[in-house]
Tab-separated table of N, CA and C in Angstrom:
chain	number	residue	atom	x	y	z
G	1	MET	N	9.328	-10.285	-16.641
G	1	MET	CA	10.075	-10.950	-15.878
G	1	MET	C	9.522	-12.074	-15.337
G	2	LYS	N	10.420	-12.951	-14.828
G	2	LYS	CA	9.986	-14.275	-14.328
G	2	LYS	C	9.207	-14.035	-13.060
G	3	LYS	N	7.875	-15.146	-12.881
G	3	LYS	CA	7.250	-15.180	-11.379
G	3	LYS	C	8.003	-15.346	-10.536
G	4	SER	N	8.244	-14.565	-9.721
G	4	SER	CA	8.722	-14.638	-8.162
G	4	SER	C	7.634	-15.412	-7.037
G	5	GLU	N	8.424	-16.506	-6.780
G	5	GLU	CA	7.584	-16.985	-5.581
G	5	GLU	C	7.421	-16.293	-4.408
G	6	ASN	N	8.346	-15.268	-3.989
G	6	ASN	CA	7.863	-15.128	-2.699
G	6	ASN	C	7.905	-13.214	-2.545
G	7	ILE	N	7.210	-12.825	-3.814
G	7	ILE	CA	7.075	-11.417	-3.684
G	7	ILE	C	5.640	-11.024	-3.719
G	8	LEU	N	5.248	-10.188	-2.689
G	8	LEU	CA	3.755	-9.729	-2.819
G	8	LEU	C	3.486	-8.468	-3.189
G	9	VAL	N	2.425	-8.115	-3.998
G	9	VAL	CA	2.095	-6.735	-4.097
G	9	VAL	C	1.162	-6.327	-3.817
G	10	ALA	N	0.680	-6.163	-2.439
G	10	ALA	CA	-0.748	-5.761	-2.246
G	10	ALA	C	-0.863	-4.125	-1.976
G	11	TYR	N	-2.223	-4.058	-2.466
G	11	TYR	CA	-2.684	-2.507	-2.619
G	11	TYR	C	-3.816	-2.215	-2.271
G	12	PHE	N	-4.120	-0.866	-1.876
G	12	PHE	CA	-5.444	-0.564	-1.776
G	12	PHE	C	-5.549	0.663	-2.697
G	13	SER	N	-6.753	0.879	-3.721
G	13	SER	CA	-7.083	1.606	-4.291
G	13	SER	C	-8.338	2.073	-4.629
G	14	ALA	N	-8.274	3.543	-4.251
G	14	ALA	CA	-10.261	3.973	-4.066
G	14	ALA	C	-10.728	4.171	-5.586
G	15	SER	N	-9.530	4.670	-6.372
G	15	SER	CA	-10.003	5.203	-8.006
G	15	SER	C	-9.469	4.605	-8.783
G	16	GLY	N	-8.748	3.281	-8.609
G	16	GLY	CA	-8.050	2.715	-9.843
G	16	GLY	C	-6.615	3.084	-9.982
G	17	GLN	N	-6.403	4.220	-9.649
G	17	GLN	CA	-4.967	4.715	-9.930
G	17	GLN	C	-3.842	4.053	-9.138
G	18	THR	N	-4.028	3.574	-8.364
G	18	THR	CA	-2.887	2.846	-7.481
G	18	THR	C	-3.218	1.394	-7.521
G	19	ALA	N	-4.134	0.769	-8.173
G	19	ALA	CA	-4.219	-0.540	-8.586
G	19	ALA	C	-3.509	-0.729	-10.013
G	20	ARG	N	-3.526	0.533	-11.073
G	20	ARG	CA	-2.819	0.710	-12.170
G	20	ARG	C	-1.010	0.387	-11.759
G	21	LEU	N	-0.804	1.309	-11.103
G	21	LEU	CA	0.608	0.956	-10.440
G	21	LEU	C	1.112	-0.424	-9.975
G	22	ALA	N	0.204	-0.456	-9.218
G	22	ALA	CA	0.574	-2.024	-8.570
G	22	ALA	C	0.921	-2.972	-9.504
G	23	LYS	N	-0.114	-3.147	-10.496
G	23	LYS	CA	-0.092	-3.943	-11.875
G	23	LYS	C	1.591	-4.036	-12.311
G	24	THR	N	1.672	-2.456	-12.491
G	24	THR	CA	2.905	-2.409	-12.963
G	24	THR	C	4.240	-2.993	-12.089
G	25	VAL	N	3.904	-2.668	-10.844
G	25	VAL	CA	4.938	-3.359	-9.702
G	25	VAL	C	4.829	-4.786	-9.842
G	26	ALA	N	3.809	-5.443	-9.997
G	26	ALA	CA	3.654	-6.880	-9.805
G	26	ALA	C	4.339	-7.241	-11.290
G	27	ARG	N	4.341	-6.713	-12.287
G	27	ARG	CA	5.148	-7.359	-13.692
G	27	ARG	C	6.481	-6.806	-13.628
G	28	ALA	N	7.037	-5.869	-13.048
G	28	ALA	CA	8.111	-5.587	-12.866
G	28	ALA	C	9.109	-6.385	-11.805
G	29	THR	N	8.392	-7.052	-10.557
G	29	THR	CA	8.758	-7.903	-9.771
G	29	THR	C	8.462	-9.138	-10.230
G	30	GLY	N	7.778	-9.794	-10.937
G	30	GLY	CA	6.971	-11.136	-10.762
G	30	GLY	C	6.385	-11.271	-9.779
G	31	GLY	N	5.818	-10.545	-8.761
G	31	GLY	CA	5.110	-10.673	-7.609
G	31	GLY	C	3.911	-10.963	-8.023
G	32	ASP	N	2.897	-11.659	-7.108
G	32	ASP	CA	1.655	-11.492	-7.042
G	32	ASP	C	0.880	-10.310	-6.563
G	33	LEU	N	-0.168	-10.381	-6.919
G	33	LEU	CA	-1.147	-9.187	-6.548
G	33	LEU	C	-2.075	-9.394	-5.597
G	34	PHE	N	-2.528	-8.622	-4.733
G	34	PHE	CA	-3.405	-8.568	-3.675
G	34	PHE	C	-4.063	-7.361	-3.622
G	35	GLU	N	-5.546	-6.907	-3.513
G	35	GLU	CA	-6.138	-5.822	-3.446
G	35	GLU	C	-6.599	-5.977	-1.989
G	36	ILE	N	-6.437	-4.617	-1.268
G	36	ILE	CA	-6.850	-4.643	-0.171
G	36	ILE	C	-8.158	-3.897	-0.056
G	37	GLU	N	-9.053	-4.626	0.039
G	37	GLU	CA	-10.432	-4.231	-0.434
G	37	GLU	C	-11.131	-3.982	1.064
G	38	PRO	N	-11.937	-2.652	1.042
G	38	PRO	CA	-12.628	-2.795	2.219
G	38	PRO	C	-13.918	-3.333	2.317
G	39	ALA	N	-14.162	-4.218	3.772
G	39	ALA	CA	-15.224	-4.876	3.805
G	39	ALA	C	-16.419	-4.163	3.447
G	40	GLU	N	-16.406	-2.833	3.675
G	40	GLU	CA	-17.588	-1.769	3.019
G	40	GLU	C	-17.004	-0.907	1.855
G	41	PRO	N	-17.461	-1.564	0.713
G	41	PRO	CA	-17.173	-0.439	-0.152
G	41	PRO	C	-17.248	1.022	-0.139
G	42	TYR	N	-16.198	1.901	-0.501
G	42	TYR	CA	-16.181	3.201	-0.250
G	42	TYR	C	-17.084	3.856	-1.675
G	43	THR	N	-17.836	4.571	-1.244
G	43	THR	CA	-18.934	5.207	-2.443
G	43	THR	C	-18.394	6.693	-2.583
G	44	SER	N	-18.553	7.114	-3.614
G	44	SER	CA	-17.902	8.856	-3.931
G	44	SER	C	-18.024	9.760	-2.632
G	45	ALA	N	-19.206	9.560	-2.248
G	45	ALA	CA	-19.823	10.331	-0.928
G	45	ALA	C	-18.436	9.984	0.149
G	46	ASP	N	-18.340	8.867	0.405
G	46	ASP	CA	-17.748	8.527	1.231
G	46	ASP	C	-16.101	8.927	1.262
G	47	LEU	N	-15.859	9.391	-0.065
G	47	LEU	CA	-14.316	9.673	-0.428
G	47	LEU	C	-14.363	11.199	-0.767
G	48	ASP	N	-15.591	11.915	-0.417
G	48	ASP	CA	-15.297	13.505	-0.576
G	48	ASP	C	-14.486	14.127	0.726
G	49	TRP	N	-13.186	14.094	0.362
G	49	TRP	CA	-12.470	14.836	1.350
G	49	TRP	C	-12.487	16.340	1.873
G	50	ASN	N	-13.559	16.790	0.957
G	50	ASN	CA	-14.031	18.102	1.427
G	50	ASN	C	-15.390	18.334	2.335
G	51	ASP	N	-15.630	16.964	2.678
G	51	ASP	CA	-16.828	16.943	3.406
G	51	ASP	C	-16.191	16.121	4.949
G	52	ARG	N	-16.155	17.180	5.716
G	52	ARG	CA	-15.659	16.704	7.191
G	52	ARG	C	-16.258	15.567	7.781
G	53	ALA	N	-17.302	15.409	7.113
G	53	ALA	CA	-18.566	14.158	7.615
G	53	ALA	C	-18.308	12.993	6.982
G	54	SER	N	-17.575	12.922	5.595
G	54	SER	CA	-17.467	11.855	4.737
G	54	SER	C	-16.861	10.626	5.943
G	55	ARG	N	-16.890	9.654	5.202
G	55	ARG	CA	-16.228	8.486	5.897
G	55	ARG	C	-14.697	8.440	6.019
G	56	SER	N	-14.270	8.823	4.752
G	56	SER	CA	-12.719	9.094	4.675
G	56	SER	C	-12.153	10.076	5.428
G	57	SER	N	-12.907	11.364	5.512
G	57	SER	CA	-12.685	12.212	6.313
G	57	SER	C	-12.540	11.592	7.957
G	58	LYS	N	-13.595	11.187	8.380
G	58	LYS	CA	-13.607	10.437	9.898
G	58	LYS	C	-12.739	9.678	10.315
G	59	GLU	N	-12.266	8.850	9.044
G	59	GLU	CA	-11.143	7.804	9.400
G	59	GLU	C	-9.850	8.531	9.563
G	60	MET	N	-9.639	9.072	8.348
G	60	MET	CA	-8.228	9.840	8.356
G	60	MET	C	-8.427	11.016	9.817
G	61	ASN	N	-9.156	11.340	10.280
G	61	ASN	CA	-8.701	12.299	11.393
G	61	ASN	C	-8.917	11.374	12.964
G	62	ASP	N	-9.110	9.955	12.852
G	62	ASP	CA	-8.922	9.324	13.946
G	62	ASP	C	-7.961	8.351	13.824
G	63	PRO	N	-6.989	8.567	14.454
G	63	PRO	CA	-5.586	7.756	14.643
G	63	PRO	C	-5.956	6.182	14.842
G	64	ALA	N	-7.126	5.855	15.412
G	64	ALA	CA	-7.250	4.585	15.822
G	64	ALA	C	-8.353	3.748	14.635
G	65	SER	N	-8.888	4.666	13.997
G	65	SER	CA	-9.476	4.003	12.874
G	65	SER	C	-8.785	2.968	12.218
G	66	ARG	N	-9.658	1.664	12.004
G	66	ARG	CA	-8.717	0.560	11.420
G	66	ARG	C	-10.314	-0.201	10.582
G	67	PRO	N	-10.551	0.472	9.138
G	67	PRO	CA	-11.390	-0.150	8.357
G	67	PRO	C	-11.186	-1.565	8.067
G	68	ALA	N	-12.312	-2.316	8.172
G	68	ALA	CA	-12.515	-3.749	7.901
G	68	ALA	C	-12.073	-3.929	6.557
G	69	ILE	N	-10.942	-5.090	6.404
G	69	ILE	CA	-10.700	-5.853	4.791
G	69	ILE	C	-11.762	-6.923	4.843
G	70	ALA	N	-12.272	-6.967	3.466
G	70	ALA	CA	-13.099	-7.879	3.009
G	70	ALA	C	-12.431	-9.422	3.070
G	71	SER	N	-10.582	-9.428	2.634
G	71	SER	CA	-10.466	-10.572	2.699
G	71	SER	C	-8.937	-10.809	3.070
G	72	ARG	N	-8.302	-12.064	3.356
G	72	ARG	CA	-7.002	-12.022	3.684
G	72	ARG	C	-6.316	-12.913	2.868
G	73	VAL	N	-4.776	-12.406	2.897
G	73	VAL	CA	-4.088	-13.220	1.912
G	73	VAL	C	-3.941	-14.645	2.451
G	74	LYS	N	-4.152	-15.365	1.483
G	74	LYS	CA	-4.083	-16.987	1.984
G	74	LYS	C	-2.898	-17.620	2.492
G	75	ASN	N	-1.788	-17.401	2.073
G	75	ASN	CA	-0.312	-17.756	2.486
G	75	ASN	C	0.537	-16.552	2.496
G	76	MET	N	0.270	-16.066	3.367
G	76	MET	CA	1.186	-14.903	3.509
G	76	MET	C	2.623	-15.391	4.003
G	77	ASP	N	2.502	-16.300	4.567
G	77	ASP	CA	3.902	-16.827	5.157
G	77	ASP	C	4.972	-17.120	3.858
G	78	ALA	N	4.546	-17.297	2.824
G	78	ALA	CA	4.988	-17.713	1.809
G	78	ALA	C	5.945	-16.528	1.208
G	79	TYR	N	5.458	-15.359	1.584
G	79	TYR	CA	6.221	-14.144	0.870
G	79	TYR	C	7.360	-13.679	1.630
G	80	GLN	N	8.617	-13.101	1.379
G	80	GLN	CA	9.507	-12.627	1.795
G	80	GLN	C	9.541	-10.944	1.870
G	81	THR	N	8.933	-10.618	0.777
G	81	THR	CA	9.028	-9.208	0.516
G	81	THR	C	7.789	-8.851	0.059
G	82	VAL	N	7.356	-7.841	0.624
G	82	VAL	CA	5.895	-7.444	0.388
G	82	VAL	C	5.527	-5.857	-0.191
G	83	TYR	N	5.271	-5.524	-1.223
G	83	TYR	CA	5.348	-4.050	-1.717
G	83	TYR	C	3.796	-3.732	-1.211
G	84	VAL	N	3.661	-2.667	-0.775
G	84	VAL	CA	2.296	-1.796	0.112
G	84	VAL	C	1.976	-0.767	-0.736
G	85	GLY	N	0.840	-0.872	-1.665
G	85	GLY	CA	0.464	0.566	-2.148
G	85	GLY	C	-0.575	1.109	-2.037
G	86	PHE	N	-0.346	2.412	-2.166
G	86	PHE	CA	-1.743	3.122	-1.591
G	86	PHE	C	-1.644	4.655	-2.010
G	87	PRO	N	-2.971	5.146	-2.135
G	87	PRO	CA	-3.055	6.790	-2.323
G	87	PRO	C	-2.518	7.408	-1.104
G	88	ILE	N	-2.015	8.680	-1.188
G	88	ILE	CA	-1.625	9.087	-0.082
G	88	ILE	C	-3.230	10.130	0.110
G	89	TRP	N	-3.512	9.922	1.226
G	89	TRP	CA	-4.724	10.556	1.944
G	89	TRP	C	-4.182	11.413	2.789
G	90	TRP	N	-4.421	13.068	3.234
G	90	TRP	CA	-3.764	13.518	4.440
G	90	TRP	C	-2.570	13.286	4.616
G	91	TYR	N	-1.580	13.364	3.564
G	91	TYR	CA	0.043	13.186	3.638
G	91	TYR	C	0.253	12.045	4.363
G	92	VAL	N	-0.468	10.897	4.292
G	92	VAL	CA	-0.209	9.413	5.086
G	92	VAL	C	-1.057	8.595	4.248
G	93	ALA	N	-0.849	7.062	4.540
G	93	ALA	CA	-1.432	5.848	4.016
G	93	ALA	C	-2.947	6.383	4.767
G	94	PRO	N	-3.939	5.453	3.707
G	94	PRO	CA	-5.273	5.542	4.167
G	94	PRO	C	-5.265	4.405	5.653
G	95	THR	N	-6.257	4.517	6.354
G	95	THR	CA	-6.221	3.732	7.699
G	95	THR	C	-6.325	2.287	7.383
G	96	ILE	N	-6.768	1.717	6.221
G	96	ILE	CA	-7.218	0.355	6.028
G	96	ILE	C	-5.793	0.035	5.577
G	97	VAL	N	-4.851	0.558	5.103
G	97	VAL	CA	-3.464	-0.043	5.232
G	97	VAL	C	-2.769	-0.363	6.500
G	98	ASN	N	-3.048	0.346	7.713
G	98	ASN	CA	-2.706	-0.129	8.751
G	98	ASN	C	-3.313	-0.942	9.070
G	99	THR	N	-4.922	-1.361	8.698
G	99	THR	CA	-5.466	-2.735	9.404
G	99	THR	C	-4.402	-3.842	8.616
G	100	PHE	N	-4.413	-3.714	7.135
G	100	PHE	CA	-3.561	-4.718	6.442
G	100	PHE	C	-2.684	-5.325	7.188
G	101	LEU	N	-1.608	-3.979	7.562
G	101	LEU	CA	-0.310	-4.388	7.993
G	101	LEU	C	-0.174	-5.065	9.331
G	102	GLU	N	-1.319	-4.309	10.097
G	102	GLU	CA	-1.464	-5.075	11.503
G	102	GLU	C	-2.337	-6.383	11.568
G	103	SER	N	-2.761	-7.135	10.484
G	103	SER	CA	-3.033	-8.217	10.185
G	103	SER	C	-2.296	-9.318	10.116
G	104	TYR	N	-1.002	-9.505	9.845
G	104	TYR	CA	-0.046	-10.028	9.655
G	104	TYR	C	1.296	-9.961	10.273
G	105	ASP	N	1.881	-10.876	10.569
G	105	ASP	CA	3.131	-10.789	11.024
G	105	ASP	C	4.311	-10.521	10.278
G	106	PHE	N	5.110	-9.297	10.157
G	106	PHE	CA	5.754	-8.957	9.202
G	106	PHE	C	7.489	-9.403	9.675
G	107	ALA	N	7.609	-9.832	10.796
G	107	ALA	CA	8.735	-10.149	11.246
G	107	ALA	C	9.207	-10.940	10.417
G	108	GLY	N	10.828	-10.429	9.933
G	108	GLY	CA	11.671	-11.368	8.860
G	108	GLY	C	11.427	-10.869	7.380
G	109	LYS	N	10.415	-10.039	7.405
G	109	LYS	CA	9.902	-9.840	5.911
G	109	LYS	C	10.508	-8.541	5.611
G	110	THR	N	10.562	-8.162	4.152
G	110	THR	CA	10.960	-6.749	3.966
G	110	THR	C	9.653	-6.237	3.460
G	111	VAL	N	9.107	-4.814	3.915
G	111	VAL	CA	8.188	-4.430	3.127
G	111	VAL	C	8.531	-3.010	2.306
G	112	VAL	N	8.372	-2.832	1.330
G	112	VAL	CA	8.510	-1.653	0.572
G	112	VAL	C	7.196	-0.946	0.433
G	113	PRO	N	6.879	0.478	0.684
G	113	PRO	CA	5.987	1.159	0.453
G	113	PRO	C	5.937	2.030	-0.571
G	114	PHE	N	4.646	1.685	-1.570
G	114	PHE	CA	4.778	2.672	-2.645
G	114	PHE	C	3.324	3.460	-2.743
G	115	ALA	N	3.206	4.714	-3.257
G	115	ALA	CA	2.207	5.380	-3.144
G	115	ALA	C	2.025	6.147	-4.510
G	116	THR	N	0.549	6.456	-4.548
G	116	THR	CA	0.193	7.548	-5.956
G	116	THR	C	-0.277	8.679	-5.128
G	117	SER	N	-0.338	9.563	-5.531
G	117	SER	CA	-0.532	11.226	-5.028
G	117	SER	C	-0.940	12.171	-6.020
G	118	GLY	N	-1.817	12.960	-5.967
G	118	GLY	CA	-2.189	14.086	-6.679
G	118	GLY	C	-1.041	15.523	-6.726
G	119	GLY	N	-0.221	15.057	-5.863
G	119	GLY	CA	0.884	16.270	-5.724
G	119	GLY	C	1.896	15.951	-4.493
G	120	SER	N	1.165	15.270	-3.462
G	120	SER	CA	2.086	15.214	-2.046
G	120	SER	C	2.818	14.043	-2.410
G	121	GLY	N	3.845	14.258	-1.112
G	121	GLY	CA	5.004	13.330	-1.162
G	121	GLY	C	4.448	12.461	-0.152
G	122	LEU	N	5.158	11.524	0.420
G	122	LEU	CA	5.035	10.487	1.356
G	122	LEU	C	4.984	10.993	2.802
G	123	GLY	N	5.431	12.213	2.823
G	123	GLY	CA	5.093	12.693	4.351
G	123	GLY	C	5.408	11.886	5.143
G	124	ASP	N	4.808	11.740	6.193
G	124	ASP	CA	5.174	11.242	7.379
G	124	ASP	C	4.885	9.473	7.633
G	125	THR	N	4.277	9.326	6.248
G	125	THR	CA	3.939	7.539	6.040
G	125	THR	C	4.613	6.447	6.515
G	126	ALA	N	5.698	6.764	6.168
G	126	ALA	CA	6.830	5.413	6.430
G	126	ALA	C	6.886	5.348	7.883
G	127	SER	N	6.914	6.619	8.852
G	127	SER	CA	6.936	6.108	10.291
G	127	SER	C	5.745	6.128	10.869
G	128	VAL	N	4.359	5.874	10.113
G	128	VAL	CA	3.212	5.696	10.768
G	128	VAL	C	3.208	4.273	10.715
G	129	LEU	N	3.598	3.788	9.151
G	129	LEU	CA	3.203	2.297	8.977
G	129	LEU	C	4.053	1.348	9.581
G	130	LYS	N	5.475	1.682	9.928
G	130	LYS	CA	6.423	1.225	10.545
G	130	LYS	C	5.856	0.682	11.967
G	131	ARG	N	5.064	1.816	12.678
G	131	ARG	CA	4.756	1.227	14.014
G	131	ARG	C	3.257	0.373	13.864
G	132	CYS	N	2.956	0.237	12.491
G	132	CYS	CA	1.986	-0.783	12.770
G	132	CYS	C	2.424	-2.211	12.513
G	133	CYS	N	4.072	-2.598	12.431
G	133	CYS	CA	4.581	-3.908	12.024
G	133	CYS	C	5.574	-3.979	13.306
G	134	SER	N	5.805	-5.507	13.621
G	134	SER	CA	7.146	-5.727	14.149
G	134	SER	C	8.043	-4.927	14.061
G	135	PRO	N	8.896	-4.826	15.165
G	135	PRO	CA	10.488	-3.956	14.972
G	135	PRO	C	11.243	-4.911	14.203
G	136	ALA	N	11.256	-6.285	14.035
G	136	ALA	CA	11.846	-7.386	13.003
G	136	ALA	C	11.527	-7.276	11.771
G	137	THR	N	10.851	-6.084	11.231
G	137	THR	CA	10.467	-5.832	9.929
G	137	THR	C	11.259	-5.091	9.311
G	138	ARG	N	11.987	-5.535	7.957
G	138	ARG	CA	12.836	-4.507	7.545
G	138	ARG	C	11.973	-3.768	6.360
G	139	TRP	N	12.061	-2.469	6.601
G	139	TRP	CA	11.495	-1.394	5.491
G	139	TRP	C	12.622	-0.824	4.317
G	140	LEU	N	12.378	-0.915	3.320
G	140	LEU	CA	13.022	-0.407	2.129
G	140	LEU	C	12.842	1.050	1.657
G	141	PRO	N	12.921	2.086	1.634
G	141	PRO	CA	12.707	3.407	1.057
G	141	PRO	C	11.509	3.438	0.183
G	142	GLY	N	10.418	4.086	0.618
G	142	GLY	CA	9.411	4.300	0.194
G	142	GLY	C	9.338	4.801	-1.320
G	143	ARG	N	8.307	5.201	-2.302
G	143	ARG	CA	8.214	5.939	-3.121
G	143	ARG	C	7.130	6.293	-3.754
G	144	ARG	N	6.823	7.514	-3.885
G	144	ARG	CA	5.724	8.318	-4.578
G	144	ARG	C	5.816	7.813	-6.222
G	145	LEU	N	5.086	7.420	-6.999
G	145	LEU	CA	5.104	7.078	-8.507
G	145	LEU	C	3.938	7.619	-9.063
G	146	SER	N	4.034	8.117	-10.328
G	146	SER	CA	2.776	8.290	-11.074
G	146	SER	C	2.064	6.972	-11.277
G	147	SER	N	0.674	6.887	-11.019
G	147	SER	CA	-0.010	5.712	-11.622
G	147	SER	C	0.307	5.132	-13.027
G	148	GLY	N	0.891	6.209	-13.954
G	148	GLY	CA	1.209	5.609	-15.329
G	148	GLY	C	2.598	5.292	-15.353
G	149	ALA	N	3.368	5.552	-14.278
G	149	ALA	CA	4.805	5.104	-14.408
G	149	ALA	C	4.813	3.483	-15.280
G	150	SER	N	5.940	3.858	-16.093
G	150	SER	CA	6.140	2.486	-16.624
G	150	SER	C	6.958	1.425	-16.232
G	151	GLU	N	6.892	0.503	-16.778
G	151	GLU	CA	7.666	-0.888	-15.795
G	151	GLU	C	9.256	-0.337	-15.971
G	152	ALA	N	9.748	0.103	-16.896
G	152	ALA	CA	11.149	0.612	-16.713
G	152	ALA	C	11.370	1.658	-15.513
G	153	GLU	N	10.694	2.327	-15.226
G	153	GLU	CA	10.843	3.398	-14.313
G	153	GLU	C	10.662	2.703	-13.140
G	154	VAL	N	9.629	1.825	-13.000
G	154	VAL	CA	9.474	1.054	-11.579
G	154	VAL	C	10.831	0.106	-11.664
G	155	ARG	N	11.209	-0.452	-12.581
G	155	ARG	CA	12.810	-1.519	-12.412
G	155	ARG	C	13.688	-0.365	-11.787
G	156	ARG	N	13.573	0.794	-12.547
G	156	ARG	CA	14.672	1.649	-12.008
G	156	ARG	C	14.843	1.939	-10.202
G	157	TRP	N	13.691	2.201	-10.092
G	157	TRP	CA	13.172	2.443	-8.457
G	157	TRP	C	13.617	1.536	-7.960
G	158	ILE	N	13.368	0.218	-8.168
G	158	ILE	CA	13.541	-1.362	-7.392
G	158	ILE	C	15.143	-1.493	-7.620
G	159	GLU	N	15.685	-1.386	-8.548
G	159	GLU	CA	17.359	-1.631	-8.800
G	159	GLU	C	17.733	-0.120	-7.505
G	160	GLY	N	17.496	0.497	-7.686
G	160	GLY	CA	18.116	1.718	-6.938
G	160	GLY	C	18.201	1.343	-5.447
G	161	MET	N	17.413	0.713	-5.258
G	161	MET	CA	17.225	0.071	-3.620
G	161	MET	C	17.794	-0.965	-3.206
G	162	ASN	N	18.385	-1.661	-4.100
G	162	ASN	CA	19.048	-2.920	-4.013
G	162	ASN	C	20.694	-2.796	-4.003
G	163	ARG	N	21.165	-1.188	-4.290
G	163	ARG	CA	22.232	-1.157	-4.445
G	163	ARG	C	22.904	-0.646	-3.006
């Protein structure tokens, strides 16, 4: 697909699975890629969801948690549609995604969430993320996809939203 000047595919990926899917979404949409990277990278111990004292467990148990992001989108005003990708943690997006959404004004923009997961769906993710943005943000239905989803599968999802 030809490059689109007004689509951004922003993603957070702890293990590389969501990164793989985000690259497919970028190819399918012609959008630019932006990785939502934590200012303090996660270690494997940080990501141990079986350990209640791990960094990810503490963040996900604190609704006010907003992990710092390493960099910003330089030209966010240029984008009209922003696909936001993430793994599902505790049935919602990781709190760093909230940090990302709260860092910009999405009024008048369209946000499309997408996620990878070991098995759970999107749960309450959309309602949680919508609270991070202006009420003037347009939201399209999110979707959980396999990290190995084909470009054709991603295109079908996108085309289905636009009907």
